[in-house]
Coordinates of C-alpha atoms in Angstrom, one line a residue:
M3 CA 0.0 0.0 0.0
V4 CA 1.1 3.6 -0.7
W5 CA 0.9 4.7 3.0
Y6 CA 3.0 1.6 4.0
H7 CA 5.9 2.7 1.8
Y8 CA 5.5 6.4 2.5
L9 CA 5.6 6.1 6.3
R10 CA 8.9 4.2 6.1
D11 CA 10.4 6.6 3.5
G12 CA 12.5 9.5 4.4
K13 CA 10.0 11.9 2.9
S14 CA 7.6 11.0 5.7
R15 CA 9.8 12.9 8.1
D16 CA 8.0 16.1 7.1
G17 CA 5.2 14.9 9.3
L18 CA 7.5 15.0 12.3
R19 CA 7.6 18.8 12.2
V20 CA 4.3 18.6 13.9
W21 CA 4.9 15.6 16.2
L22 CA 8.2 16.9 17.4
S23 CA 7.1 20.5 17.7
K24 CA 7.3 22.1 21.2
E25 CA 4.8 24.8 20.1
N26 CA 1.7 22.7 19.1
G27 CA 1.8 20.4 22.1
C28 CA 2.5 17.0 20.5
L29 CA 6.0 16.7 21.9
G30 CA 4.7 17.7 25.3
E31 CA 2.0 15.0 25.2
L32 CA 4.6 12.3 24.2
V33 CA 6.8 13.2 27.1
K34 CA 3.8 13.6 29.5
A35 CA 2.5 10.1 28.7
A36 CA 6.0 8.5 29.3
N37 CA 6.6 10.5 32.5
E38 CA 3.2 10.0 34.1
A39 CA 3.5 6.2 33.9
V40 CA 6.5 6.2 36.3
G41 CA 6.4 9.6 38.0
T42 CA 9.4 11.2 36.4
N43 CA 10.0 14.6 34.8
L44 CA 12.4 13.9 31.9
A45 CA 12.9 15.5 28.5
F46 CA 12.1 13.6 25.3
E47 CA 15.8 13.0 24.6
E48 CA 16.2 11.6 28.1
V49 CA 13.3 9.2 27.7
F50 CA 13.8 7.9 24.2
E51 CA 16.8 6.7 22.1
C52 CA 17.5 9.6 19.7
D53 CA 20.1 12.1 18.6
V54 CA 19.0 15.6 19.9
G55 CA 21.8 17.2 17.8
K56 CA 20.2 16.0 14.5
E57 CA 17.2 17.2 12.5
F58 CA 14.1 15.3 13.6
Y59 CA 16.1 13.9 16.5
G60 CA 17.8 11.6 14.1
F61 CA 14.7 9.6 13.1
K62 CA 15.0 8.5 9.4
S63 CA 11.2 8.2 8.9
W64 CA 7.9 8.7 10.6
D65 CA 7.6 5.0 11.3
E66 CA 11.1 4.8 12.9
F67 CA 9.9 7.6 15.2
F68 CA 6.6 5.7 15.9
V69 CA 8.5 2.6 17.1
R70 CA 11.1 4.5 19.1
R71 CA 12.7 2.7 22.0
F72 CA 13.0 3.8 25.7
R73 CA 16.5 4.5 26.8
E74 CA 18.1 1.6 28.6
G75 CA 17.2 1.3 32.3
L76 CA 14.1 3.5 32.1
R77 CA 11.7 0.6 32.2
P78 CA 13.3 -2.1 34.4
V79 CA 11.8 -5.5 34.5
C80 CA 9.9 -6.5 37.7
Q81 CA 11.6 -9.6 39.1
E82 CA 9.0 -10.6 41.7
K83 CA 8.2 -14.3 41.0
D84 CA 4.4 -14.1 41.3
V85 CA 4.0 -11.1 39.1
I86 CA 2.7 -10.8 35.5
V87 CA 4.6 -7.9 34.0
T88 CA 3.0 -5.3 31.6
A89 CA 3.4 -6.4 28.0
C90 CA 2.4 -3.0 26.5
E91 CA 2.7 0.5 28.1
S92 CA -1.0 1.2 28.1
M93 CA -4.1 2.4 30.0
P94 CA -6.2 -0.4 31.5
L95 CA -9.4 -0.7 29.6
S96 CA -11.3 -3.9 30.5
L97 CA -11.1 -7.0 32.7
V98 CA -13.5 -9.8 32.0
R99 CA -13.6 -13.2 33.7
N100 CA -15.2 -16.5 32.6
V101 CA -14.9 -15.6 29.0
K102 CA -17.0 -17.7 26.5
L103 CA -15.5 -19.8 23.7
Q104 CA -17.7 -17.9 21.2
D105 CA -20.0 -15.0 21.8
E106 CA -21.9 -12.3 20.0
F107 CA -19.2 -9.7 20.6
W108 CA -21.1 -6.9 18.9
M109 CA -23.6 -6.8 21.7
K110 CA -23.6 -4.2 24.4
G111 CA -20.7 -4.2 26.8
S112 CA -17.1 -5.6 26.7
V113 CA -17.8 -9.1 25.4
Y114 CA -15.0 -11.3 24.1
S115 CA -15.3 -14.2 21.7
L116 CA -12.2 -16.5 22.0
V117 CA -12.7 -18.4 18.8
D118 CA -12.8 -15.1 16.9
M119 CA -9.9 -13.6 18.8
F120 CA -7.6 -16.5 18.1
D121 CA -9.0 -17.6 14.7
D122 CA -8.4 -21.1 16.0
R123 CA -11.1 -23.1 17.8
K124 CA -8.8 -25.8 19.2
L125 CA -6.4 -23.2 20.7
A126 CA -9.3 -21.0 21.9
M127 CA -10.7 -24.0 23.9
E128 CA -7.6 -23.9 26.1
F129 CA -8.7 -20.5 27.4
E130 CA -12.5 -21.1 27.7
G131 CA -13.8 -19.8 31.0
G132 CA -10.6 -17.8 31.6
T133 CA -9.7 -14.1 32.0
V134 CA -9.2 -11.4 29.4
Y135 CA -7.4 -8.1 30.3
Q136 CA -7.3 -5.4 27.7
G137 CA -5.3 -2.2 27.6
F138 CA -5.4 0.8 25.2
L139 CA -2.4 2.5 23.6
S140 CA -2.9 6.1 22.5
Q141 CA -0.9 7.7 19.7
Y142 CA 1.4 9.1 22.4
S143 CA 2.3 5.6 23.8
Y144 CA 5.3 3.4 23.4
H145 CA 4.4 0.9 20.8
R146 CA 6.7 -2.1 21.3
W147 CA 5.6 -5.3 23.1
H148 CA 7.4 -7.2 25.8
A149 CA 7.0 -10.7 27.2
P150 CA 4.8 -10.8 30.3
V151 CA 6.2 -14.1 31.6
D152 CA 9.2 -16.4 31.3
G153 CA 8.5 -19.4 29.0
I154 CA 8.4 -21.0 25.6
V155 CA 6.5 -19.6 22.6
R156 CA 4.2 -22.4 21.5
H157 CA 2.3 -20.4 18.9
C158 CA 3.2 -17.2 17.1
Y159 CA 1.2 -15.9 14.1
R160 CA -0.6 -13.0 12.5
I161 CA -4.2 -12.6 11.4
D162 CA -5.4 -10.3 8.7
G163 CA -8.1 -7.9 9.7
T164 CA -11.2 -6.5 7.9
Y165 CA -11.9 -3.1 6.5
F166 CA -14.6 -0.8 7.9
A167 CA -14.8 -2.8 11.1
V168 CA -16.2 -0.1 13.4
P169 CA -19.8 -1.0 14.2
R170 CA -22.4 1.5 13.0
F171 CA -23.9 1.7 16.5
A172 CA -20.6 2.5 18.2
E173 CA -21.8 5.6 19.8
E174 CA -24.8 3.9 21.3
Y175 CA -23.3 0.7 22.7
C176 CA -19.6 1.1 23.1
L177 CA -19.3 3.5 25.9
V178 CA -15.7 2.9 27.1
E179 CA -14.4 6.4 28.0
T180 CA -10.9 6.8 26.4
G181 CA -11.4 10.3 25.0
H182 CA -10.6 9.1 21.5
L183 CA -12.5 8.2 18.4
E184 CA -15.4 5.8 18.4
V185 CA -13.3 3.0 17.1
E186 CA -11.4 3.0 20.4
R187 CA -14.7 2.7 22.1
C188 CA -15.3 -0.7 20.6
M189 CA -12.1 -2.4 21.3
A190 CA -13.6 -5.7 22.5
S191 CA -15.0 -6.3 19.1
M192 CA -11.9 -5.0 17.4
S193 CA -10.0 -7.8 19.1
C194 CA -12.0 -10.1 16.8
L195 CA -12.0 -8.1 13.6
S196 CA -8.8 -6.1 13.2
S197 CA -5.4 -7.0 12.0
R198 CA -3.7 -8.7 15.0
A199 CA -0.8 -10.9 16.1
V200 CA -1.2 -13.8 18.5
I201 CA 1.6 -15.1 20.8
V202 CA 0.9 -18.0 23.1
I203 CA 3.5 -18.7 25.8
D204 CA 3.8 -21.8 28.0
A205 CA 5.0 -20.2 31.2
D206 CA 7.8 -21.8 33.2
D207 CA 5.7 -21.3 36.4
P208 CA 3.0 -24.0 36.5
A209 CA 0.8 -21.6 38.6
I210 CA 0.7 -19.3 35.5
G211 CA 0.0 -22.0 33.0
T212 CA -0.3 -20.8 29.4
V213 CA -0.7 -17.1 28.6
A214 CA -1.8 -15.6 25.3
F215 CA -0.8 -12.1 24.2
I216 CA -2.9 -10.6 21.3
A217 CA -1.7 -7.3 19.7
V218 CA -4.6 -5.6 17.9
G219 CA -4.1 -2.9 15.3
L220 CA -6.8 -0.3 15.1
H221 CA -8.3 1.6 12.1
E222 CA -7.3 0.4 8.6
V223 CA -3.7 1.6 8.9
S224 CA -2.3 0.0 12.0
T225 CA -0.5 -3.3 11.7
T226 CA 1.8 -5.7 13.7
E227 CA 5.3 -7.1 13.4
L228 CA 6.6 -10.1 15.3
T229 CA 10.2 -10.3 16.3
I230 CA 10.1 -13.7 18.0
K231 CA 9.5 -17.2 16.6
K232 CA 7.6 -20.3 17.5
G233 CA 9.6 -22.5 19.9
Q234 CA 11.7 -19.6 21.1
R235 CA 12.4 -19.2 24.8
V236 CA 11.5 -15.7 26.1
K237 CA 12.3 -14.0 29.4
R238 CA 9.9 -11.5 30.9
G239 CA 10.5 -8.1 29.6
Q240 CA 12.0 -9.4 26.3
E241 CA 10.8 -7.6 23.2
M242 CA 8.4 -9.7 21.2
G243 CA 7.3 -7.3 18.4
M244 CA 5.7 -3.9 17.7
F245 CA 2.8 -1.9 16.2
H246 CA 3.3 0.2 13.1
Y247 CA 1.6 3.2 11.6
G248 CA -1.3 3.8 14.0
G249 CA -3.5 3.3 17.1
S250 CA -3.6 0.0 18.9
T251 CA -4.8 -2.1 21.8
H252 CA -3.8 -5.5 23.3
C253 CA -5.2 -8.3 25.3
L254 CA -3.7 -10.8 27.7
V255 CA -5.7 -14.0 28.0
F256 CA -5.3 -16.4 31.0
Q257 CA -6.7 -19.9 31.4
R258 CA -9.6 -20.8 33.7
D259 CA -7.4 -22.3 36.4
T260 CA -5.0 -19.4 36.6
L261 CA -5.8 -17.4 39.6
V262 CA -4.7 -13.9 38.6
D263 CA -5.7 -10.7 40.3
G264 CA -4.5 -7.2 41.3
F265 CA -5.0 -5.5 37.9
P266 CA -4.8 -1.7 38.2
M267 CA -8.1 -1.0 36.6
D268 CA -8.7 2.3 38.4
T269 CA -5.6 4.0 37.0
K270 CA -6.1 6.8 34.4
V271 CA -2.5 6.8 33.1
N272 CA -0.4 4.2 31.3
V273 CA 0.9 1.2 33.3
P274 CA 4.6 1.1 32.6
V275 CA 5.8 -1.7 30.3
N276 CA 7.8 -4.3 32.2
G277 CA 6.3 -3.2 35.5
P278 CA 3.9 -5.2 37.6
L279 CA 0.4 -5.7 36.1
A280 CA -1.1 -8.5 38.2
R281 CA -0.3 -11.2 40.6
I282 CA -0.7 -14.9 40.5
Q283 CA -2.6 -16.2 43.6
S284 CA -1.5 -19.5 45.2
Q285 CA -4.2 -22.2 45.1
S286 CA -5.1 -23.3 48.6
V287 CA -4.5 -27.0 49.4
A288 CA -7.5 -28.8 50.8

């Protein structure tokens, strides 16, 4: 597609005049989003890998800027054994338990349909009755994904999305308050319709079991890139892939017998990537 090639071309840097401008507020919003997550007060060049002495901070295209990396050490990986770390720096959006294998996800509320999310009935059956956590990434967020647990990648694949996927009744039924366009207000259904990448990890910790990460591109422009392979061992905090070109959301899916709790659903800022997201609860022995 034309936009795909353009956003990776050097000519797309002209768009960065707005994004990196201190006058129109975009640069400030980028820095604010990164600082609010961890309570710091750093400048853009202190937060992200870049070259402040070069034009456009050294970014060679708009997309290279979009997938910018944090500077080393700014997002340390939580090492507490019973913690699930945040896979995407994002704002908590939804937490649903006892998720159905297949459901009418276009109905009112945050309803998830596992068969449609995974595009694989046999795999989806492993998560029937489990828990789905979803987070929202704004245009100002960090757009790379990191492993939430230690383990082996059992499945790793991409699913093509559909065009014009926003329900016509978005305003009436999808009332999630993100302050963004109506497509972001229907992200449960977008997890079944949009372009997405699925990573299934068999965790080393038996109390965690198997965890699925689903990266969902929003609108017709956002897409996904995987940087890991099936059969690969990953450590929590290890990069697994990234979004390109536009807005996005992601889901973590846990199995029925995984007792996971402590999600920060009341926070109104991004939860820092690699930081604690939830805890695994020990099963009591009868």
